[in-house]
């Protein structure tokens, strides 16, 4: 009789435990659903609050899954399975490093500067550039040879290279824009972008006119910029936009080529942009009698080169790799955990 009571009690206990486990599993699936919803909301709206919520719930899910695994499998088996999973990820990563030749074989697109070719959240696969000269030659990228003294002189006056064309309303040079509304009378002026950033930072946009320079001023620069009036689509409406059409270095004029390769490079402390930049190579500067190359880059959805906005030319050492493939959406998990989306320009696409 006692054995029968014990057996029934054990059966009842197991039934309760099984029911509790089912409830816990349902709760976990609910958390996964909420996690997915926050990720989708983050991807669609680009709002940091959804990224923060995703990161918080992601951590909670990891903790709860670990606790459930320890409860059902035991601490030792959970530790072994976790170690095996980590080892598998590390092995795959090491294989990718060896095959692709770079310590950073994958990266994530964090901004809209490469629309429509690359979108925020795209995971990009990178390959190391082992020989910059061969890389540039094989992709027919324009290369301009300059002397070391000429390039050093440019660096010593680098602020003069941070210039871009903007439109301003006739008679009001303080109101500048790169988007031209129909029916308005605009002139095109050349502005120092570091100066614009300073007055914008201190909230004195009325002084933008102080940043205008004459077009002839850039004639002493190593790199000279030309502009054109292009087209940009903003919220399904088409407008005109002022953008860089070409650059001149010495006697060479170089135009934008959308078939040039895309690279990822690391920024310098003095650069305006920060983090890893995923942009297309525009041209290259070769220092005569050396193996040194410096790349000029531009985002497809940006109206000017990175240099014009305040980023130094990219040395070979700063290049992480060249993009050889992309996987849409997959990078949003990383961006949500980092909270790193730059939403500038996401509502427009330069055509």
Short mmCIF file of C-alpha atoms in Angstrom, two decimals:
data_model
loop_
_atom_site.label_atom_id
_atom_site.label_comp_id
_atom_site.label_asym_id
_atom_site.label_seq_id
_atom_site.Cartn_x
_atom_site.Cartn_y
_atom_site.Cartn_z
CA UNK A 1 0.00 0.00 0.00
CA UNK A 2 2.81 2.39 0.95
CA UNK A 3 4.62 1.65 -2.30
CA UNK A 4 1.46 2.42 -4.26
CA UNK A 5 1.06 5.75 -2.49
CA UNK A 6 4.70 6.58 -3.14
CA UNK A 7 4.35 5.67 -6.83
CA UNK A 8 1.24 7.84 -7.22
CA UNK A 9 2.95 10.72 -5.44
CA UNK A 10 5.96 10.43 -7.73
CA UNK A 11 3.72 10.28 -10.80
CA UNK A 12 1.82 13.35 -9.62
CA UNK A 13 5.07 15.19 -8.97
CA UNK A 14 6.38 14.31 -12.43
CA UNK A 15 3.12 15.46 -14.00
CA UNK A 16 3.38 18.79 -12.18
CA UNK A 17 6.99 19.17 -13.23
CA UNK A 18 6.12 18.35 -16.84
CA UNK A 19 3.26 20.88 -16.78
CA UNK A 20 5.57 23.47 -15.26
CA UNK A 21 8.18 22.77 -17.94
CA UNK A 22 5.55 23.23 -20.67
CA UNK A 23 4.51 26.55 -19.17
CA UNK A 24 8.13 27.65 -18.98
CA UNK A 25 8.65 26.63 -22.61
CA UNK A 26 5.60 28.61 -23.65
CA UNK A 27 6.99 31.56 -21.75
CA UNK A 28 10.30 31.22 -23.59
CA UNK A 29 8.56 31.09 -26.98
CA UNK A 30 6.69 34.24 -26.01
CA UNK A 31 10.01 35.92 -25.18
CA UNK A 32 11.45 34.79 -28.52
CA UNK A 33 8.42 36.26 -30.29
CA UNK A 34 8.84 39.57 -28.44
CA UNK A 35 12.56 39.48 -29.22
CA UNK A 36 11.81 39.08 -32.94
CA UNK A 37 9.23 41.89 -32.84
CA UNK A 38 11.72 44.30 -31.27
CA UNK A 39 14.34 43.32 -33.86
CA UNK A 40 11.89 43.96 -36.71
CA UNK A 41 10.81 47.25 -35.14
CA UNK A 42 14.46 48.27 -34.85
CA UNK A 43 15.14 47.32 -38.47
CA UNK A 44 12.10 49.21 -39.78
CA UNK A 45 12.15 52.35 -37.62
CA UNK A 46 15.89 52.60 -36.85
CA UNK A 47 14.89 53.83 -33.36
CA UNK A 48 17.49 53.14 -30.66
CA UNK A 49 14.82 52.37 -28.03
CA UNK A 50 13.87 49.18 -29.89
CA UNK A 51 17.54 48.17 -30.08
CA UNK A 52 17.92 48.66 -26.32
CA UNK A 53 14.78 46.57 -25.67
CA UNK A 54 16.09 43.84 -27.98
CA UNK A 55 19.45 43.77 -26.18
CA UNK A 56 17.78 43.59 -22.74
CA UNK A 57 15.44 40.74 -23.71
CA UNK A 58 18.29 38.96 -25.50
CA UNK A 59 20.28 38.89 -22.26
CA UNK A 60 17.22 37.68 -20.32
CA UNK A 61 16.65 34.88 -22.84
CA UNK A 62 20.29 33.72 -22.56
CA UNK A 63 20.05 33.65 -18.74
CA UNK A 64 16.73 31.78 -18.70
CA UNK A 65 17.85 29.27 -21.34
CA UNK A 66 21.00 28.58 -19.34
CA UNK A 67 19.01 28.08 -16.11
CA UNK A 68 16.58 25.70 -17.84
CA UNK A 69 19.42 23.75 -19.39
CA UNK A 70 21.16 23.37 -16.03
CA UNK A 71 17.88 22.26 -14.45
CA UNK A 72 17.08 19.65 -17.10
CA UNK A 73 20.55 18.55 -18.23
CA UNK A 74 22.69 19.32 -15.22
CA UNK A 75 25.44 21.92 -14.78
CA UNK A 76 28.22 19.65 -16.10
CA UNK A 77 26.46 18.70 -19.34
CA UNK A 78 25.35 22.32 -19.90
CA UNK A 79 28.93 23.51 -19.46
CA UNK A 80 30.19 20.89 -21.93
CA UNK A 81 27.53 21.75 -24.54
CA UNK A 82 28.25 25.47 -24.14
CA UNK A 83 31.98 24.88 -24.53
CA UNK A 84 31.37 22.78 -27.65
CA UNK A 85 29.17 25.51 -29.19
CA UNK A 86 31.78 28.19 -28.44
CA UNK A 87 34.54 25.97 -29.84
CA UNK A 88 32.55 25.45 -33.06
CA UNK A 89 32.02 29.19 -33.51
CA UNK A 90 35.72 29.91 -32.84
CA UNK A 91 36.74 27.18 -35.32
CA UNK A 92 34.49 28.60 -38.05
CA UNK A 93 35.84 32.10 -37.35
CA UNK A 94 39.47 30.92 -37.51
CA UNK A 95 38.81 29.09 -40.79
CA UNK A 96 37.26 32.27 -42.23
CA UNK A 97 40.29 34.29 -41.07
CA UNK A 98 42.67 31.84 -42.76
CA UNK A 99 40.69 31.54 -46.00
CA UNK A 100 39.88 35.25 -46.39
CA UNK A 101 43.19 36.50 -45.03
CA UNK A 102 41.80 39.10 -42.63
CA UNK A 103 41.25 39.18 -38.88
CA UNK A 104 37.81 40.72 -39.55
CA UNK A 105 36.21 38.49 -42.21
CA UNK A 106 32.71 39.90 -41.64
CA UNK A 107 31.31 43.32 -40.86
CA UNK A 108 27.93 45.04 -40.72
CA UNK A 109 26.64 48.01 -42.72
CA UNK A 110 25.68 50.59 -40.03
CA UNK A 111 24.36 53.44 -42.20
CA UNK A 112 22.45 54.32 -45.37
CA UNK A 113 25.47 55.86 -47.13
CA UNK A 114 25.74 52.98 -49.62
CA UNK A 115 22.09 52.84 -50.76
CA UNK A 116 20.85 51.22 -52.89
CA UNK A 117 23.78 48.77 -53.21
CA UNK A 118 24.06 48.06 -49.49
CA UNK A 119 21.44 48.61 -46.81
CA UNK A 120 21.60 49.03 -43.07
CA UNK A 121 21.86 45.62 -41.43
CA UNK A 122 23.53 43.88 -44.37
CA UNK A 123 26.24 41.51 -43.25
CA UNK A 124 29.26 41.87 -45.57
CA UNK A 125 31.97 39.26 -46.14
CA UNK A 126 35.47 40.70 -46.53
CA UNK A 127 38.66 39.51 -48.19
CA UNK A 128 42.11 40.87 -47.37
CA UNK A 129 43.89 42.95 -50.02
CA UNK A 130 47.35 41.40 -50.06
CA UNK A 131 48.76 43.50 -52.89
CA UNK A 132 47.28 46.99 -53.23
CA UNK A 133 48.91 47.67 -56.58
CA UNK A 134 47.45 44.51 -58.12
CA UNK A 135 44.08 45.18 -56.50
CA UNK A 136 43.85 48.67 -57.98
CA UNK A 137 45.08 47.53 -61.38
CA UNK A 138 42.72 44.55 -61.59
CA UNK A 139 39.71 46.79 -60.88
CA UNK A 140 40.85 49.60 -63.21
CA UNK A 141 40.82 52.13 -60.40
CA UNK A 142 42.41 55.46 -61.39
CA UNK A 143 45.79 55.88 -59.70
CA UNK A 144 47.60 59.24 -59.62
CA UNK A 145 51.31 59.40 -58.82
CA UNK A 146 52.47 62.28 -56.61
CA UNK A 147 55.76 63.02 -54.89
CA UNK A 148 56.16 62.42 -51.18
CA UNK A 149 56.72 66.15 -50.59
CA UNK A 150 53.53 67.02 -52.49
CA UNK A 151 51.48 64.61 -50.41
CA UNK A 152 53.07 65.79 -47.16
CA UNK A 153 52.26 69.37 -48.12
CA UNK A 154 48.61 68.37 -48.65
CA UNK A 155 48.49 66.77 -45.19
CA UNK A 156 49.95 69.90 -43.60
CA UNK A 157 47.10 71.90 -45.18
CA UNK A 158 44.49 69.15 -44.96
CA UNK A 159 41.78 71.54 -43.73
CA UNK A 160 41.81 73.10 -47.20
CA UNK A 161 40.68 69.74 -48.64
CA UNK A 162 37.58 69.61 -46.43
CA UNK A 163 35.40 71.49 -48.88
CA UNK A 164 32.11 70.72 -50.61
CA UNK A 165 29.58 72.47 -52.83
CA UNK A 166 26.22 73.57 -51.44
CA UNK A 167 23.33 75.59 -52.77
CA UNK A 168 22.24 78.79 -51.05
CA UNK A 169 19.24 81.03 -51.57
CA UNK A 170 20.05 84.14 -53.54
CA UNK A 171 20.94 86.92 -51.14
CA UNK A 172 21.11 84.62 -48.11
CA UNK A 173 24.34 82.67 -47.95
CA UNK A 174 23.66 81.45 -44.39
CA UNK A 175 20.83 79.17 -45.57
CA UNK A 176 22.61 76.39 -47.37
CA UNK A 177 21.38 73.02 -48.62
CA UNK A 178 22.35 70.22 -50.97
CA UNK A 179 18.70 69.54 -51.86
CA UNK A 180 17.14 72.01 -54.30
CA UNK A 181 13.43 72.67 -53.98
CA UNK A 182 11.60 73.41 -57.22
CA UNK A 183 10.93 77.05 -57.99
CA UNK A 184 13.58 78.53 -55.68
CA UNK A 185 16.48 80.66 -56.93
CA UNK A 186 19.75 79.09 -55.84
CA UNK A 187 23.43 79.85 -56.32
CA UNK A 188 26.12 77.23 -55.83
CA UNK A 189 28.94 77.96 -53.40
CA UNK A 190 32.00 76.12 -52.09
CA UNK A 191 32.10 75.74 -48.30
CA UNK A 192 34.61 74.46 -45.77
CA UNK A 193 32.81 71.52 -44.15
CA UNK A 194 34.79 71.65 -40.88
CA UNK A 195 33.69 75.26 -40.53
CA UNK A 196 30.08 74.26 -41.17
CA UNK A 197 30.34 71.50 -38.56
CA UNK A 198 31.68 73.98 -35.99
CA UNK A 199 28.88 76.52 -36.42
CA UNK A 200 26.32 73.73 -36.50
CA UNK A 201 27.73 72.30 -33.26
CA UNK A 202 27.45 75.62 -31.42
CA UNK A 203 24.02 76.28 -32.90
CA UNK A 204 24.97 79.28 -35.03
CA UNK A 205 23.82 78.21 -38.48
CA UNK A 206 23.28 81.89 -39.30
CA UNK A 207 27.07 82.15 -39.59
CA UNK A 208 27.36 79.50 -42.30
CA UNK A 209 28.13 82.27 -44.77
CA UNK A 210 31.51 82.68 -43.03
CA UNK A 211 32.44 79.19 -44.24
CA UNK A 212 32.07 80.02 -47.94
CA UNK A 213 35.30 80.17 -49.92
CA UNK A 214 35.95 81.16 -53.51
CA UNK A 215 36.24 78.41 -56.08
CA UNK A 216 39.68 79.72 -57.02
CA UNK A 217 40.88 79.08 -53.45
CA UNK A 218 41.02 75.34 -54.07
CA UNK A 219 43.34 75.77 -57.05
CA UNK A 220 46.30 75.46 -54.67
CA UNK A 221 44.94 72.13 -53.34
CA UNK A 222 46.25 68.76 -54.44
CA UNK A 223 42.68 67.62 -55.07
CA UNK A 224 40.14 69.90 -56.72
CA UNK A 225 36.42 69.19 -56.84
CA UNK A 226 33.77 69.79 -59.49
CA UNK A 227 30.01 69.62 -58.97
CA UNK A 228 26.89 68.71 -60.88
CA UNK A 229 23.16 68.94 -60.27
CA UNK A 230 21.90 65.37 -59.91
CA UNK A 231 18.69 63.70 -58.82
CA UNK A 232 17.69 62.33 -55.43
CA UNK A 233 14.54 60.51 -54.37
CA UNK A 234 13.16 61.47 -50.97
CA UNK A 235 10.02 59.72 -49.72
CA UNK A 236 9.07 58.74 -53.29
CA UNK A 237 9.49 62.30 -54.60
CA UNK A 238 12.33 63.38 -56.89
CA UNK A 239 14.40 66.50 -56.18
CA UNK A 240 17.61 68.02 -57.51
CA UNK A 241 20.78 67.68 -55.47
CA UNK A 242 24.23 69.28 -55.54
CA UNK A 243 26.87 66.55 -55.63
CA UNK A 244 30.52 66.07 -56.53
CA UNK A 245 30.78 65.12 -60.20
CA UNK A 246 34.52 64.62 -60.49
CA UNK A 247 37.89 65.40 -58.95
CA UNK A 248 41.08 66.73 -60.48
CA UNK A 249 44.56 65.68 -59.37
CA UNK A 250 47.30 67.22 -61.45
CA UNK A 251 46.26 66.90 -65.07
CA UNK A 252 43.86 64.00 -64.45
CA UNK A 253 40.10 64.30 -64.12
CA UNK A 254 38.43 61.34 -62.39
CA UNK A 255 34.70 60.63 -62.42
CA UNK A 256 32.67 58.42 -60.09
CA UNK A 257 32.48 54.78 -61.16
CA UNK A 258 29.86 52.59 -59.49
CA UNK A 259 31.62 49.43 -60.68
CA UNK A 260 34.63 50.16 -58.47
CA UNK A 261 35.03 47.79 -55.49
CA UNK A 262 33.66 48.49 -52.02
CA UNK A 263 36.03 48.35 -49.07
CA UNK A 264 35.78 48.52 -45.29
CA UNK A 265 38.29 50.78 -43.58
CA UNK A 266 38.99 51.86 -40.02
CA UNK A 267 38.85 55.57 -39.30
CA UNK A 268 41.52 57.68 -37.63
CA UNK A 269 41.02 59.67 -34.40
CA UNK A 270 40.94 62.95 -36.34
CA UNK A 271 38.39 61.74 -38.91
CA UNK A 272 34.88 63.15 -38.93
CA UNK A 273 33.34 59.70 -39.44
CA UNK A 274 34.05 57.06 -36.82
CA UNK A 275 34.08 53.27 -36.64
CA UNK A 276 34.36 50.97 -39.65
CA UNK A 277 33.30 52.68 -42.90
CA UNK A 278 31.84 50.64 -45.78
CA UNK A 279 32.36 52.80 -48.89
CA UNK A 280 33.35 52.52 -52.54
CA UNK A 281 36.84 53.34 -53.81
CA UNK A 282 36.78 56.51 -55.94
CA UNK A 283 40.48 56.80 -56.81
CA UNK A 284 43.94 56.19 -55.37
CA UNK A 285 47.03 58.30 -54.76
CA UNK A 286 50.41 56.58 -55.13
CA UNK A 287 53.50 58.09 -53.50
CA UNK A 288 56.24 57.99 -56.11
CA UNK A 289 59.17 55.60 -55.54
CA UNK A 290 57.34 53.89 -52.67
CA UNK A 291 54.76 51.14 -52.19
CA UNK A 292 52.42 53.52 -50.35
CA UNK A 293 48.88 54.02 -51.62
CA UNK A 294 46.13 56.22 -50.22
CA UNK A 295 42.53 55.59 -51.23
CA UNK A 296 39.86 58.21 -51.81
CA UNK A 297 36.45 56.79 -50.96
CA UNK A 298 32.82 57.81 -51.26
CA UNK A 299 29.45 56.44 -50.21
CA UNK A 300 27.12 55.87 -53.18
CA UNK A 301 24.37 57.74 -51.32
CA UNK A 302 26.62 60.62 -50.21
CA UNK A 303 26.89 63.82 -52.27
CA UNK A 304 30.65 64.14 -51.71
CA UNK A 305 33.81 62.14 -51.00
CA UNK A 306 34.74 61.13 -47.47
CA UNK A 307 37.73 63.49 -47.70
CA UNK A 308 35.43 66.43 -48.39
CA UNK A 309 33.52 65.69 -45.18
CA UNK A 310 36.68 65.56 -43.08
CA UNK A 311 38.11 62.04 -43.35
CA UNK A 312 41.76 61.60 -44.23
CA UNK A 313 42.72 59.52 -47.31
CA UNK A 314 42.77 55.83 -46.40
CA UNK A 315 46.17 54.15 -46.14
CA UNK A 316 46.62 50.47 -46.95
CA UNK A 317 47.07 49.72 -43.24
CA UNK A 318 43.60 51.04 -42.45
CA UNK A 319 41.83 48.85 -45.03
CA UNK A 320 40.13 45.90 -43.34
CA UNK A 321 39.22 44.23 -46.62
CA UNK A 322 37.19 44.40 -49.79
CA UNK A 323 33.56 43.33 -49.86
CA UNK A 324 33.04 40.05 -51.75
CA UNK A 325 29.51 39.15 -50.62
CA UNK A 326 26.56 40.39 -48.58
CA UNK A 327 23.85 38.73 -46.51
CA UNK A 328 20.78 40.97 -46.03
CA UNK A 329 19.28 41.59 -42.56
CA UNK A 330 21.61 39.29 -40.65
CA UNK A 331 23.65 42.17 -39.27
CA UNK A 332 20.70 43.73 -37.46
CA UNK A 333 21.31 41.48 -34.46
CA UNK A 334 24.79 42.98 -34.06
CA UNK A 335 23.52 46.52 -34.62
CA UNK A 336 20.73 46.04 -32.06
CA UNK A 337 23.18 44.78 -29.44
CA UNK A 338 25.53 47.70 -30.16
CA UNK A 339 22.79 50.27 -30.72
CA UNK A 340 24.76 51.54 -33.71
CA UNK A 341 22.59 52.74 -36.60
CA UNK A 342 23.30 56.04 -38.34
CA UNK A 343 19.93 57.13 -39.75
CA UNK A 344 21.26 60.10 -41.74
CA UNK A 345 20.16 59.85 -45.38
CA UNK A 346 17.96 56.80 -44.83
CA UNK A 347 14.94 58.53 -46.36
CA UNK A 348 16.76 59.45 -49.56
CA UNK A 349 18.54 57.72 -52.42
CA UNK A 350 20.78 59.57 -54.85
CA UNK A 351 20.02 58.38 -58.38
#
